[in-house]
PDB file of C-alpha atoms in Angstrom:
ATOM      1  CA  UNK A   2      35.689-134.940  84.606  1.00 71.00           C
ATOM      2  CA  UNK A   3      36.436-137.799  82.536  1.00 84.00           C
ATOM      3  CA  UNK A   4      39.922-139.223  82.419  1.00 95.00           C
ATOM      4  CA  UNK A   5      40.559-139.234  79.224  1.00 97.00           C
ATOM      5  CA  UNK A   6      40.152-137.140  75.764  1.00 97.00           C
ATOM      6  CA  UNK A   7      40.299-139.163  72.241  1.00 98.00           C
ATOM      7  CA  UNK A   8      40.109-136.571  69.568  1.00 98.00           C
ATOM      8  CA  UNK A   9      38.819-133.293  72.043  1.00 97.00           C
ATOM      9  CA  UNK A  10      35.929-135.663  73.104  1.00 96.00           C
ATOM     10  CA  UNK A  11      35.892-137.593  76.227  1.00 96.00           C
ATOM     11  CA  UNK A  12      35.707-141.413  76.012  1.00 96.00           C
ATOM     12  CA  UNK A  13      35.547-144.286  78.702  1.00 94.00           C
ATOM     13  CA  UNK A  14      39.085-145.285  77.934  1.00 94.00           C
ATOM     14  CA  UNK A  15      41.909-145.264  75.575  1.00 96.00           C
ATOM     15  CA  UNK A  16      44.798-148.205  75.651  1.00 96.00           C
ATOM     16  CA  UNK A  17      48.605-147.261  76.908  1.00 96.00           C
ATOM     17  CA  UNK A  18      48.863-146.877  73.439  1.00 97.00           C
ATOM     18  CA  UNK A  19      47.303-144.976  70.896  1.00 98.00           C
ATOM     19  CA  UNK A  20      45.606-148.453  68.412  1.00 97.00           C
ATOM     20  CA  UNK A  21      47.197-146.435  65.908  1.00 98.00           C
ATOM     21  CA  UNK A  22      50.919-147.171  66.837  1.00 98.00           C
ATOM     22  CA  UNK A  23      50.436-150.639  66.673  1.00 97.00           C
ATOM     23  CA  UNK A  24      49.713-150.177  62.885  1.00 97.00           C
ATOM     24  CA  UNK A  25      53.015-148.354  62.144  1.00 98.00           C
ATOM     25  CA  UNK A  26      56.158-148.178  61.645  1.00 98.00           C
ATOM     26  CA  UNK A  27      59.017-146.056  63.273  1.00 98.00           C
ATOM     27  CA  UNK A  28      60.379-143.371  61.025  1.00 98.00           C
ATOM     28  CA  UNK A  29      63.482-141.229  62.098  1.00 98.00           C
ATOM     29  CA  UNK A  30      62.954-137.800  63.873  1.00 98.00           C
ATOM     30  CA  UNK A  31      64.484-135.013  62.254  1.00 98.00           C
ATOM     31  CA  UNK A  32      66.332-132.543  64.219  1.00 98.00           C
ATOM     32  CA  UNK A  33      67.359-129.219  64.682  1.00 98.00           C
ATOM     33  CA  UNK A  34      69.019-127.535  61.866  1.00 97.00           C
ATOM     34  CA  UNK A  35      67.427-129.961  59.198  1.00 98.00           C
ATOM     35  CA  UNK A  36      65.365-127.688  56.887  1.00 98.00           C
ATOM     36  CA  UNK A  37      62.059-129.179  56.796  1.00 98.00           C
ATOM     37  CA  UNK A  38      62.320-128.182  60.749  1.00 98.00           C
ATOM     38  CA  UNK A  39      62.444-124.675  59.732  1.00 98.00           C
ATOM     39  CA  UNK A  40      60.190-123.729  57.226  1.00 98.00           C
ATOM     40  CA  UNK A  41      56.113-123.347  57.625  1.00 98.00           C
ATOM     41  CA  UNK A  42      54.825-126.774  56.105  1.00 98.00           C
ATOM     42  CA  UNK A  43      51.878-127.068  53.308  1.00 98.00           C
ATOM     43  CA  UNK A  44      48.344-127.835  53.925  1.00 98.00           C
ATOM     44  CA  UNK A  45      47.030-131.450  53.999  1.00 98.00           C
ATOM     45  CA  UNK A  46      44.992-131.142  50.868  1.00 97.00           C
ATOM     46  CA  UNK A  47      44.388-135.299  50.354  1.00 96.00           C
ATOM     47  CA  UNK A  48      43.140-137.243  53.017  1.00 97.00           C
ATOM     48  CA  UNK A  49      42.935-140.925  52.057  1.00 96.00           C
ATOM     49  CA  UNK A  50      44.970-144.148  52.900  1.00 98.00           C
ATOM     50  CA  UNK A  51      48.529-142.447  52.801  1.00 98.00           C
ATOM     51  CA  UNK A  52      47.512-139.821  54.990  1.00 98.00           C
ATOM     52  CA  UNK A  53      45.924-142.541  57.573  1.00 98.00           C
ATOM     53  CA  UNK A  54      49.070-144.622  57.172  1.00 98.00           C
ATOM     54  CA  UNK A  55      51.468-141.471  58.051  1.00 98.00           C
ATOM     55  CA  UNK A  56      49.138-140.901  61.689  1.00 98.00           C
ATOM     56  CA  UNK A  57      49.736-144.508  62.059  1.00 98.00           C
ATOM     57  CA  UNK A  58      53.715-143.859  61.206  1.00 98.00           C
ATOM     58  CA  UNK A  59      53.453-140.472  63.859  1.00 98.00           C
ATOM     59  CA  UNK A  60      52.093-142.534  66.738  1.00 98.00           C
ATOM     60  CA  UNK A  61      54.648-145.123  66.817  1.00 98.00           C
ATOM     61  CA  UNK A  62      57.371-142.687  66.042  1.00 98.00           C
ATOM     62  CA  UNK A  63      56.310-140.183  69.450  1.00 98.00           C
ATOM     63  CA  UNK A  64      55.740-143.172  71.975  1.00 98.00           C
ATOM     64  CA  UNK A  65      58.590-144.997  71.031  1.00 98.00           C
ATOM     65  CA  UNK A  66      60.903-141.730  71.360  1.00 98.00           C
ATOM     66  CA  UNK A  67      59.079-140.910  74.614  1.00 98.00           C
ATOM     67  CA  UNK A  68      57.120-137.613  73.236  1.00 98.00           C
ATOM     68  CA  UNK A  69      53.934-136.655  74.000  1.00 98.00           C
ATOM     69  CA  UNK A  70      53.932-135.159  70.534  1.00 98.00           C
ATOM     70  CA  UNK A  71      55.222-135.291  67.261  1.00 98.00           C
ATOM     71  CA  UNK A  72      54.653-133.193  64.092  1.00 98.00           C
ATOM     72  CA  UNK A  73      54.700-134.523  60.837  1.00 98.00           C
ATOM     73  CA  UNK A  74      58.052-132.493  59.295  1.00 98.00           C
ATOM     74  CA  UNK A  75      59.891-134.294  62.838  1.00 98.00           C
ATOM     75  CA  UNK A  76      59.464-137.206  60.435  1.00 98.00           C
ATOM     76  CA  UNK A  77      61.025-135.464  57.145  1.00 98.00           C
ATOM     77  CA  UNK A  78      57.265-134.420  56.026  1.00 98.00           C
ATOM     78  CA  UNK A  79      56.017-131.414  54.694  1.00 98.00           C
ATOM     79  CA  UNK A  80      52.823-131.386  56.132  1.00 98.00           C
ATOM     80  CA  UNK A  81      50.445-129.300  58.938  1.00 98.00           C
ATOM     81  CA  UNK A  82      49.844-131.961  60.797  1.00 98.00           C
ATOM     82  CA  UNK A  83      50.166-133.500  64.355  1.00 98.00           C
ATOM     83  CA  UNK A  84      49.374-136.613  67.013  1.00 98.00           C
ATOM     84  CA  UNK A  85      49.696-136.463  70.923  1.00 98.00           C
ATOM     85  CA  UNK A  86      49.556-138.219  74.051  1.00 98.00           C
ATOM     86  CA  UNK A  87      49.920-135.808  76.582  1.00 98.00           C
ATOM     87  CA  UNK A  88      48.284-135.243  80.505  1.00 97.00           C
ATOM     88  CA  UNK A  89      47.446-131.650  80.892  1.00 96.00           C
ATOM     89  CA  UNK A  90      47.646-130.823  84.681  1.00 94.00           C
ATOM     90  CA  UNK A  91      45.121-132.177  86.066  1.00 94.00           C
ATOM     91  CA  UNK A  92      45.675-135.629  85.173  1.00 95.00           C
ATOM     92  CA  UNK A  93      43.520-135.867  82.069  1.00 97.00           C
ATOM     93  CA  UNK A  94      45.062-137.674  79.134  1.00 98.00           C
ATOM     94  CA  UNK A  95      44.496-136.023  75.962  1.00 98.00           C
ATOM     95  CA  UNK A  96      44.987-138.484  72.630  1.00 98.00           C
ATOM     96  CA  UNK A  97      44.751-137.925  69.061  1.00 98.00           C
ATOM     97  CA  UNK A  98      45.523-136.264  65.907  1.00 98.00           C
ATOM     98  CA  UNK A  99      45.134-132.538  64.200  1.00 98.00           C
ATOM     99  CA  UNK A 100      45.610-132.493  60.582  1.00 98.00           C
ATOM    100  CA  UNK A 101      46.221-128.324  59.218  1.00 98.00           C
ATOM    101  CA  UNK A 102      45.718-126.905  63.068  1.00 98.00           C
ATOM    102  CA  UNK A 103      45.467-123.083  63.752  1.00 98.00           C
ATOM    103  CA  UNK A 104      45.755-122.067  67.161  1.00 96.00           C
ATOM    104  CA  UNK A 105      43.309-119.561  67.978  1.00 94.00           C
ATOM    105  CA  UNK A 106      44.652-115.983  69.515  1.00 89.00           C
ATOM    106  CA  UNK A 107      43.132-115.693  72.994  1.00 83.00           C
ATOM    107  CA  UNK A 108      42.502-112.085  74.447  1.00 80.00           C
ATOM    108  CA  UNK A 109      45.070-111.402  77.472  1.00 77.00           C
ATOM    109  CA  UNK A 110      42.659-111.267  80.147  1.00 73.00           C
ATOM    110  CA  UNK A 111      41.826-114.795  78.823  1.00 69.00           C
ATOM    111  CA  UNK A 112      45.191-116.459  79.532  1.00 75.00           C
ATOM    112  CA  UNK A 113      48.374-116.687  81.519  1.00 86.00           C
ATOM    113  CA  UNK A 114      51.748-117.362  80.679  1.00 86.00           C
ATOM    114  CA  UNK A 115      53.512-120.333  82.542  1.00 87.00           C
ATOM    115  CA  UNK A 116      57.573-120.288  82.120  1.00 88.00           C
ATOM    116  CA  UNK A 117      57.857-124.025  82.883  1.00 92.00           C
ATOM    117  CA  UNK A 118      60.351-126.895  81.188  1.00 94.00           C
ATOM    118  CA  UNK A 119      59.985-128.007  77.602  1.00 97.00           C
ATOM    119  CA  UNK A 120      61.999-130.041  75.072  1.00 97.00           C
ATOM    120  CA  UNK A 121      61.949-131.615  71.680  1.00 98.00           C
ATOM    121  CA  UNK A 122      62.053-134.505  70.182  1.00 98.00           C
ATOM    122  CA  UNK A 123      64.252-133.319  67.387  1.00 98.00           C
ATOM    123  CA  UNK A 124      66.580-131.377  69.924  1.00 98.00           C
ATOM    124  CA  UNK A 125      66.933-134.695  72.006  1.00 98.00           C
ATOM    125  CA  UNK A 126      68.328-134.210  75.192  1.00 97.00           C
ATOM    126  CA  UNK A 127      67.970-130.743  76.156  1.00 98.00           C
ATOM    127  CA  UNK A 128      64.918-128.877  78.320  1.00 97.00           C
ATOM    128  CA  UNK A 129      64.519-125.659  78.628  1.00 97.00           C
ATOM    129  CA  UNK A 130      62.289-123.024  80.074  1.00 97.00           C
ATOM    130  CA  UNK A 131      59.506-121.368  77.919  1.00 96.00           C
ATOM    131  CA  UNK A 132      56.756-119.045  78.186  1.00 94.00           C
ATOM    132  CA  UNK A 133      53.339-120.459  77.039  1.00 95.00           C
ATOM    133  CA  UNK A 134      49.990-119.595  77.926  1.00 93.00           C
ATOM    134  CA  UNK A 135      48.470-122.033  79.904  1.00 94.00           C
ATOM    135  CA  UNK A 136      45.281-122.289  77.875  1.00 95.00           C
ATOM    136  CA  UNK A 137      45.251-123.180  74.441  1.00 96.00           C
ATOM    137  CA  UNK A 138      42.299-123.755  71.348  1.00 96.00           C
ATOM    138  CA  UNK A 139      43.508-125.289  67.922  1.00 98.00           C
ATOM    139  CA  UNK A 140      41.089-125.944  65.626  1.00 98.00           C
ATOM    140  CA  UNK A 141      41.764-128.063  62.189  1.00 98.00           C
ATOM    141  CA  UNK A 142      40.583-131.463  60.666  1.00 98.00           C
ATOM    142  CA  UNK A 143      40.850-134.941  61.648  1.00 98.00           C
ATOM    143  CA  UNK A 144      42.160-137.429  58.922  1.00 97.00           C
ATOM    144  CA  UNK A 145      38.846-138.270  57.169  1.00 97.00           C
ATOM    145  CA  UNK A 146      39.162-133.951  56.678  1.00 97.00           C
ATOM    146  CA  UNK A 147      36.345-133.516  59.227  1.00 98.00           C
ATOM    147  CA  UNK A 148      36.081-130.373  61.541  1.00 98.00           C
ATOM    148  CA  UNK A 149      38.043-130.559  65.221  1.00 98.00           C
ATOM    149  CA  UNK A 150      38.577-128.489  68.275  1.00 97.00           C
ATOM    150  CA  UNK A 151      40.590-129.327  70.858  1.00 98.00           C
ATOM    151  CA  UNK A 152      41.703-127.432  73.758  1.00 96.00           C
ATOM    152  CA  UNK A 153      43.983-127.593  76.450  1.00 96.00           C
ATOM    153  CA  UNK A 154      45.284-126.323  79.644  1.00 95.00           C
ATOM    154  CA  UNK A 155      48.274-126.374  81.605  1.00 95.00           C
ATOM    155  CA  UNK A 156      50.595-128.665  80.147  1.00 96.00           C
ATOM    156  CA  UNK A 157      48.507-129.606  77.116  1.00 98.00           C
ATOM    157  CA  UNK A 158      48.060-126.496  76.266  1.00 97.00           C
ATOM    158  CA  UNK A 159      52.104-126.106  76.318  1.00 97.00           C
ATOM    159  CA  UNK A 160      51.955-129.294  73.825  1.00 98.00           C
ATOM    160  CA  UNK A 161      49.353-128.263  71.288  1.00 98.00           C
ATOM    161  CA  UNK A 162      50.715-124.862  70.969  1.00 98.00           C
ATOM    162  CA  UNK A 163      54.504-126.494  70.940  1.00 98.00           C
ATOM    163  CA  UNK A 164      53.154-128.512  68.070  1.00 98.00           C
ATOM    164  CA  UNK A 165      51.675-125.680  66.235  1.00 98.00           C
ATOM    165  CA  UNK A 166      55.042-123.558  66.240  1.00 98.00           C
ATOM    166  CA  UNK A 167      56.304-126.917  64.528  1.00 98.00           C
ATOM    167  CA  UNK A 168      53.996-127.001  61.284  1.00 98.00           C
ATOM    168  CA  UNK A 169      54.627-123.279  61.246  1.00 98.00           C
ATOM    169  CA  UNK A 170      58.319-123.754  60.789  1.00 98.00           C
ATOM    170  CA  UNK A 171      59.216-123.160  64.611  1.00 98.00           C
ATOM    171  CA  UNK A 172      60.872-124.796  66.964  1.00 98.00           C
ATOM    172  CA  UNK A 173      60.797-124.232  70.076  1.00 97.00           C
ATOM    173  CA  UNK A 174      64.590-122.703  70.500  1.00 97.00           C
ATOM    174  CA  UNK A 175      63.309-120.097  68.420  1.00 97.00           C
ATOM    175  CA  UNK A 176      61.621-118.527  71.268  1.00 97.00           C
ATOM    176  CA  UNK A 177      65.108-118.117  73.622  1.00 96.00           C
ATOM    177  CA  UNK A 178      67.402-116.086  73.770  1.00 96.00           C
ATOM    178  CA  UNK A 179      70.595-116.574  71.653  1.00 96.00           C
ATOM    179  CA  UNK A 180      72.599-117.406  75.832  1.00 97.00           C
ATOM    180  CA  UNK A 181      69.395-119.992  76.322  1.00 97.00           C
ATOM    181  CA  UNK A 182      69.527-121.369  72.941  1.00 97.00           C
ATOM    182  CA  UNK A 183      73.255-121.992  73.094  1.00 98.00           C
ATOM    183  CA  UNK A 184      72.734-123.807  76.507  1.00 98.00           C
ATOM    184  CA  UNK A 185      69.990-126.046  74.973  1.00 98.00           C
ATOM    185  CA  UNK A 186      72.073-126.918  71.966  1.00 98.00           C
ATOM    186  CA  UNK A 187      75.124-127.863  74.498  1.00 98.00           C
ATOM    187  CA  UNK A 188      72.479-129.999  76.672  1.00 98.00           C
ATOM    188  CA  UNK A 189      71.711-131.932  73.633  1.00 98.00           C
ATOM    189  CA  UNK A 190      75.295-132.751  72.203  1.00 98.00           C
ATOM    190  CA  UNK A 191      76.185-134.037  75.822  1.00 98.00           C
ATOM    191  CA  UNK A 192      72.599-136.237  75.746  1.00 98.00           C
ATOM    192  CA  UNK A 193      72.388-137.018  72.309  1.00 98.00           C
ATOM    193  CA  UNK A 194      73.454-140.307  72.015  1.00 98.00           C
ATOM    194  CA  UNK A 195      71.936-141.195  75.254  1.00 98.00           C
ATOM    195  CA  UNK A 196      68.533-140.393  74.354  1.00 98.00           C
ATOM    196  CA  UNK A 197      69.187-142.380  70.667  1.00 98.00           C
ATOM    197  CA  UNK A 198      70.553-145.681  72.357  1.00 98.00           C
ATOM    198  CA  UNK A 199      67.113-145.358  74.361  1.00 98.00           C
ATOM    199  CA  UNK A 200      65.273-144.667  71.288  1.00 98.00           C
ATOM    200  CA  UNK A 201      66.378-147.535  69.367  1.00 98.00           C
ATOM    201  CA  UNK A 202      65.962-150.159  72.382  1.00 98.00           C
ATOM    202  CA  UNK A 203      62.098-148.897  73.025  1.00 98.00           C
ATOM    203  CA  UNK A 204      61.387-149.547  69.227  1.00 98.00           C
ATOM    204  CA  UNK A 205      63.050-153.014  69.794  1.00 97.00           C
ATOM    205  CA  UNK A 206      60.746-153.821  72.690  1.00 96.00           C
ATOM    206  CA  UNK A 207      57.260-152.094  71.327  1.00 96.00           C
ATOM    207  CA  UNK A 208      54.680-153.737  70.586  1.00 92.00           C
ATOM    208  CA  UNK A 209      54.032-155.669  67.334  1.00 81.00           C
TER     209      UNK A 209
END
């Protein structure tokens, strides 16, 4: 099995980060509460140099607030897209972009739910527990508006369909219970400005 995945195909190796980033610029993450958080986000219908630029943008934006994935309305954009860095749970590292992803409904006797920890970049601060299956299949476009498939397991497959929720207008306190999501909400507001003072001293440091 190779060790890593750049755009769902394997490749002999991929830098600590993304070449992508190094192009950017950090944008601020929404969070919860803003609208553009909460409503389903429009198709990518031009793909040229602003939509390149805006992956570039994403990259920088996720490592430097320590995600291992960002959607594009966490950056105040109405858009279906997303970018990732994430290990699924064997170790892999899974890299790239999805530009208008649909996840794909898998039969039950073709996946299993995990209740593990999550969080959110745009509810910094606060983890919770969520059910996910631990397989998932998204299938969209990369930014040149060719065909992808990517799929994931374990906790990859937690991040792709996390990701997905987000384009659709979800986030991911939308799946607890009002007791859970009243926790979360009090986990961030006690880590908030934690997790922003260490936000704004890894875009200081990152690489030029």
């Amino acid at each position: 099995m190779p060790s890593v995945f750049v755009q769902g195909r394997p490749a002999a190796s991929c830098p600590p980060y993304a070449p992508e980033a190094l192009r950017g610029a950090v944008r601020r993450v929404t969070e919860v509460g803003e609208e553009v958080l909460h409503r389903p986000c429009r198709d990518v219908t031009e793909f040229g140099p602003d939509l390149a630029a805006l992956v570039d943008d994403m990259f920088r934006t996720m490592y430097v607030a320590e995600g291992a994935g960002l959607a594009a309305n966490q950056v105040g954009v109405d858009l279906r897209l997303f970018v990732y860095d994430c290990p699924d749970d064997d170790g892999v590292r899974h890299v790239g972009h999805i530009v208008n992803p649909v996840i794909e409904a898998l039969a039950p006797a073709a996946r299993r739910l995990l209740d593990e920890g999550e969080g959110c970049l745009s509810v910094p601060g606060a983890v919770m527990a969520v059910p996910r299956p631990d397989r998932a299949v998204v299938r969209g476009l990369d930014r040149e508006g060719a065909p992808l498939l990517i799929e994931g397991t374990g906790y990859f497959a937690r991040c792709l369909a996390h990701e997905t929720d987000h384009v659709n207008g979800q986030v991911y306190l939308d799946r607890l219970s009002g007791r859970e999501r009243k926790a979360a909400l009090r986990q961030s507001a006690a880590r908030r400005e934690e997790v922003l003072a260490r936000r704004a001293a890894n875009a200081a440091a990152f690489p030029a």
